[in-house]
């Protein structure tokens, strides 16, 4: 989304699996793209806190010069685990866990969406089952969606052709 809106090429690295060599190659590609095509690169680095200080320093010139738009994701406090020069050139966005109400709404939307969700399956979910999934997910949308998907896909349709997700079904789906 950010790359599209900024008309940038999207590149992604994981600090867990990438080293300085791959980082330098990606940054050189970004520099070449900017000089030949005039297009910036949005570089997403997952687990950026896993890069050591020297690896993070490699990013500074391209960030300062605007060669790359850097988006770093971390589960750690960036003020402690990301180089201060990189932090000073950044905007920090703290993402909060979703509330149980948000998760309930998300699950219900997934159940209603025939194109991208489970709407074509005609799933009915008991309020207690929905509450259980929302509370179990602990603010994580992916966990809630996985739970309702397992529940829906592992429950045979009833005589009316609908899949009925009960509290018991929801509890079982989380175990799976």
mmCIF file of C-alpha atoms in Angstrom:
data_model
loop_
_atom_site.group_PDB
_atom_site.id
_atom_site.type_symbol
_atom_site.label_atom_id
_atom_site.label_comp_id
_atom_site.label_asym_id
_atom_site.label_seq_id
_atom_site.Cartn_x
_atom_site.Cartn_y
_atom_site.Cartn_z
ATOM 1 C CA UNK A 1 0.000 0.000 0.000
ATOM 2 C CA UNK A 2 2.743 2.438 0.953
ATOM 3 C CA UNK A 3 4.804 1.560 -2.115
ATOM 4 C CA UNK A 4 1.812 2.027 -4.393
ATOM 5 C CA UNK A 5 0.837 5.356 -2.865
ATOM 6 C CA UNK A 6 4.429 6.646 -2.991
ATOM 7 C CA UNK A 7 4.910 5.266 -6.516
ATOM 8 C CA UNK A 8 7.883 3.266 -5.288
ATOM 9 C CA UNK A 9 9.194 -0.185 -6.018
ATOM 10 C CA UNK A 10 8.610 -2.533 -3.099
ATOM 11 C CA UNK A 11 11.475 -4.632 -1.752
ATOM 12 C CA UNK A 12 11.405 -6.750 1.366
ATOM 13 C CA UNK A 13 14.143 -8.207 3.547
ATOM 14 C CA UNK A 14 14.100 -10.082 6.800
ATOM 15 C CA UNK A 15 16.816 -9.169 9.272
ATOM 16 C CA UNK A 16 16.649 -12.764 10.498
ATOM 17 C CA UNK A 17 17.740 -14.246 7.156
ATOM 18 C CA UNK A 18 19.524 -11.374 5.368
ATOM 19 C CA UNK A 19 23.054 -10.161 5.840
ATOM 20 C CA UNK A 20 25.077 -7.106 4.848
ATOM 21 C CA UNK A 21 25.769 -8.494 1.366
ATOM 22 C CA UNK A 22 22.084 -8.840 0.482
ATOM 23 C CA UNK A 23 21.324 -5.491 2.104
ATOM 24 C CA UNK A 24 24.048 -3.742 0.082
ATOM 25 C CA UNK A 25 22.811 -5.396 -3.142
ATOM 26 C CA UNK A 26 19.255 -4.252 -2.465
ATOM 27 C CA UNK A 27 20.435 -0.708 -1.700
ATOM 28 C CA UNK A 28 22.562 -0.627 -4.869
ATOM 29 C CA UNK A 29 19.568 -1.754 -6.926
ATOM 30 C CA UNK A 30 17.551 1.038 -5.313
ATOM 31 C CA UNK A 31 20.260 3.595 -6.113
ATOM 32 C CA UNK A 32 20.451 2.362 -9.742
ATOM 33 C CA UNK A 33 16.656 2.462 -10.090
ATOM 34 C CA UNK A 34 16.546 6.022 -8.779
ATOM 35 C CA UNK A 35 19.296 7.230 -11.120
ATOM 36 C CA UNK A 36 18.006 5.462 -14.256
ATOM 37 C CA UNK A 37 14.227 5.469 -13.830
ATOM 38 C CA UNK A 38 13.780 8.183 -11.205
ATOM 39 C CA UNK A 39 11.856 5.766 -9.017
ATOM 40 C CA UNK A 40 12.368 5.357 -5.290
ATOM 41 C CA UNK A 41 12.318 2.037 -3.492
ATOM 42 C CA UNK A 42 10.268 1.275 -0.430
ATOM 43 C CA UNK A 43 12.381 -1.151 1.578
ATOM 44 C CA UNK A 44 10.515 -3.134 4.201
ATOM 45 C CA UNK A 45 12.761 -4.829 6.754
ATOM 46 C CA UNK A 46 11.018 -7.281 9.034
ATOM 47 C CA UNK A 47 12.535 -7.723 12.508
ATOM 48 C CA UNK A 48 14.857 -4.752 11.901
ATOM 49 C CA UNK A 49 16.032 -4.940 15.512
ATOM 50 C CA UNK A 50 17.805 -8.199 14.599
ATOM 51 C CA UNK A 51 20.278 -6.292 12.403
ATOM 52 C CA UNK A 52 23.333 -5.367 14.457
ATOM 53 C CA UNK A 53 24.494 -1.745 14.679
ATOM 54 C CA UNK A 54 26.894 -2.067 11.730
ATOM 55 C CA UNK A 55 24.173 -3.559 9.536
ATOM 56 C CA UNK A 56 21.783 -0.778 10.500
ATOM 57 C CA UNK A 57 24.478 1.802 9.713
ATOM 58 C CA UNK A 58 24.599 0.518 6.119
ATOM 59 C CA UNK A 59 21.074 1.898 5.681
ATOM 60 C CA UNK A 60 21.859 5.462 6.782
ATOM 61 C CA UNK A 61 23.244 6.995 3.559
ATOM 62 C CA UNK A 62 20.360 5.740 1.401
ATOM 63 C CA UNK A 63 17.781 6.815 3.973
ATOM 64 C CA UNK A 64 19.371 10.274 4.349
ATOM 65 C CA UNK A 65 19.614 10.771 0.580
ATOM 66 C CA UNK A 66 16.054 9.585 -0.036
ATOM 67 C CA UNK A 67 17.132 6.637 -2.165
ATOM 68 C CA UNK A 68 14.932 4.343 -0.089
ATOM 69 C CA UNK A 69 11.868 4.814 2.008
ATOM 70 C CA UNK A 70 12.613 2.549 4.954
ATOM 71 C CA UNK A 71 9.851 0.736 6.785
ATOM 72 C CA UNK A 72 11.170 -1.373 9.620
ATOM 73 C CA UNK A 73 8.988 -3.677 11.692
ATOM 74 C CA UNK A 74 9.996 -4.743 15.166
ATOM 75 C CA UNK A 75 8.416 -6.302 18.200
ATOM 76 C CA UNK A 76 11.018 -4.580 20.354
ATOM 77 C CA UNK A 77 11.281 -0.990 21.532
ATOM 78 C CA UNK A 78 12.970 0.811 18.600
ATOM 79 C CA UNK A 79 14.400 3.449 20.928
ATOM 80 C CA UNK A 80 16.600 0.727 22.449
ATOM 81 C CA UNK A 81 17.092 -1.745 19.616
ATOM 82 C CA UNK A 82 17.478 0.447 16.527
ATOM 83 C CA UNK A 83 20.424 2.789 15.985
ATOM 84 C CA UNK A 84 19.705 6.305 17.286
ATOM 85 C CA UNK A 85 20.715 7.920 13.942
ATOM 86 C CA UNK A 86 18.203 5.707 12.133
ATOM 87 C CA UNK A 87 15.501 6.381 14.728
ATOM 88 C CA UNK A 88 16.106 10.133 14.477
ATOM 89 C CA UNK A 89 15.328 9.970 10.756
ATOM 90 C CA UNK A 90 12.178 7.935 11.309
ATOM 91 C CA UNK A 91 8.592 8.206 12.347
ATOM 92 C CA UNK A 92 7.676 5.597 14.911
ATOM 93 C CA UNK A 93 4.200 4.090 14.801
ATOM 94 C CA UNK A 94 3.193 1.859 17.674
ATOM 95 C CA UNK A 95 0.575 -0.635 16.605
ATOM 96 C CA UNK A 96 -1.732 -1.758 19.377
ATOM 97 C CA UNK A 97 -3.490 -5.126 19.591
ATOM 98 C CA UNK A 98 -7.047 -5.156 18.318
ATOM 99 C CA UNK A 99 -9.821 -5.204 20.889
ATOM 100 C CA UNK A 100 -12.152 -8.181 21.265
ATOM 101 C CA UNK A 101 -14.904 -6.055 19.669
ATOM 102 C CA UNK A 102 -12.674 -5.383 16.643
ATOM 103 C CA UNK A 103 -11.911 -9.082 16.335
ATOM 104 C CA UNK A 104 -15.588 -10.041 16.532
ATOM 105 C CA UNK A 105 -16.352 -7.559 13.742
ATOM 106 C CA UNK A 106 -13.457 -8.874 11.667
ATOM 107 C CA UNK A 107 -14.609 -12.484 12.019
ATOM 108 C CA UNK A 108 -18.195 -11.550 11.122
ATOM 109 C CA UNK A 109 -16.969 -9.686 8.032
ATOM 110 C CA UNK A 110 -14.931 -12.733 6.998
ATOM 111 C CA UNK A 111 -18.006 -14.916 7.430
ATOM 112 C CA UNK A 112 -20.069 -12.583 5.241
ATOM 113 C CA UNK A 113 -17.508 -12.061 2.450
ATOM 114 C CA UNK A 114 -18.081 -14.664 -0.274
ATOM 115 C CA UNK A 115 -15.202 -13.425 -2.422
ATOM 116 C CA UNK A 116 -12.328 -13.229 0.051
ATOM 117 C CA UNK A 117 -13.807 -14.851 3.123
ATOM 118 C CA UNK A 118 -16.022 -17.742 4.129
ATOM 119 C CA UNK A 119 -19.332 -16.257 2.963
ATOM 120 C CA UNK A 120 -19.863 -18.913 0.292
ATOM 121 C CA UNK A 121 -19.912 -21.608 2.997
ATOM 122 C CA UNK A 122 -22.950 -20.220 4.838
ATOM 123 C CA UNK A 123 -21.425 -20.281 8.307
ATOM 124 C CA UNK A 124 -23.413 -19.388 11.390
ATOM 125 C CA UNK A 125 -21.483 -18.768 14.593
ATOM 126 C CA UNK A 126 -22.924 -18.771 18.096
ATOM 127 C CA UNK A 127 -22.224 -15.591 20.092
ATOM 128 C CA UNK A 128 -20.350 -17.628 22.723
ATOM 129 C CA UNK A 129 -18.127 -19.146 20.028
ATOM 130 C CA UNK A 130 -17.446 -15.720 18.554
ATOM 131 C CA UNK A 131 -16.553 -14.366 22.004
ATOM 132 C CA UNK A 132 -14.245 -17.319 22.654
ATOM 133 C CA UNK A 133 -12.374 -16.810 19.384
ATOM 134 C CA UNK A 134 -12.088 -13.047 19.937
ATOM 135 C CA UNK A 135 -10.769 -13.490 23.459
ATOM 136 C CA UNK A 136 -8.406 -16.330 22.556
ATOM 137 C CA UNK A 137 -6.876 -14.316 19.699
ATOM 138 C CA UNK A 138 -5.531 -11.805 22.218
ATOM 139 C CA UNK A 139 -5.609 -8.857 19.821
ATOM 140 C CA UNK A 140 -4.237 -10.754 16.790
ATOM 141 C CA UNK A 141 -6.456 -10.726 13.692
ATOM 142 C CA UNK A 142 -4.556 -13.560 12.027
ATOM 143 C CA UNK A 143 -5.179 -15.838 15.021
ATOM 144 C CA UNK A 144 -8.909 -15.052 15.030
ATOM 145 C CA UNK A 145 -9.256 -15.589 11.281
ATOM 146 C CA UNK A 146 -7.309 -18.850 11.409
ATOM 147 C CA UNK A 147 -9.525 -20.101 14.247
ATOM 148 C CA UNK A 148 -12.791 -19.373 12.455
ATOM 149 C CA UNK A 149 -11.428 -20.859 9.243
ATOM 150 C CA UNK A 150 -10.446 -24.113 10.982
ATOM 151 C CA UNK A 151 -13.823 -24.211 12.738
ATOM 152 C CA UNK A 152 -15.758 -23.636 9.506
ATOM 153 C CA UNK A 153 -13.750 -26.010 7.334
ATOM 154 C CA UNK A 154 -13.721 -28.834 9.890
ATOM 155 C CA UNK A 155 -17.442 -28.728 10.634
ATOM 156 C CA UNK A 156 -19.780 -30.590 8.286
ATOM 157 C CA UNK A 157 -22.870 -28.718 7.133
ATOM 158 C CA UNK A 158 -26.131 -29.508 8.870
ATOM 159 C CA UNK A 159 -29.325 -30.676 7.185
ATOM 160 C CA UNK A 160 -30.073 -27.066 6.235
ATOM 161 C CA UNK A 161 -26.729 -26.852 4.368
ATOM 162 C CA UNK A 162 -25.302 -24.389 6.874
ATOM 163 C CA UNK A 163 -22.198 -24.826 8.988
ATOM 164 C CA UNK A 164 -22.964 -24.151 12.637
ATOM 165 C CA UNK A 165 -19.993 -23.103 14.785
ATOM 166 C CA UNK A 166 -20.701 -23.674 18.465
ATOM 167 C CA UNK A 167 -18.551 -22.881 21.481
ATOM 168 C CA UNK A 168 -17.376 -26.493 21.489
ATOM 169 C CA UNK A 169 -16.439 -26.273 17.813
ATOM 170 C CA UNK A 170 -14.542 -23.037 18.439
ATOM 171 C CA UNK A 171 -12.649 -24.568 21.364
ATOM 172 C CA UNK A 172 -11.761 -27.623 19.266
ATOM 173 C CA UNK A 173 -10.627 -25.502 16.318
ATOM 174 C CA UNK A 174 -8.193 -23.613 18.513
ATOM 175 C CA UNK A 175 -6.721 -26.915 19.715
ATOM 176 C CA UNK A 176 -6.079 -27.952 16.116
#
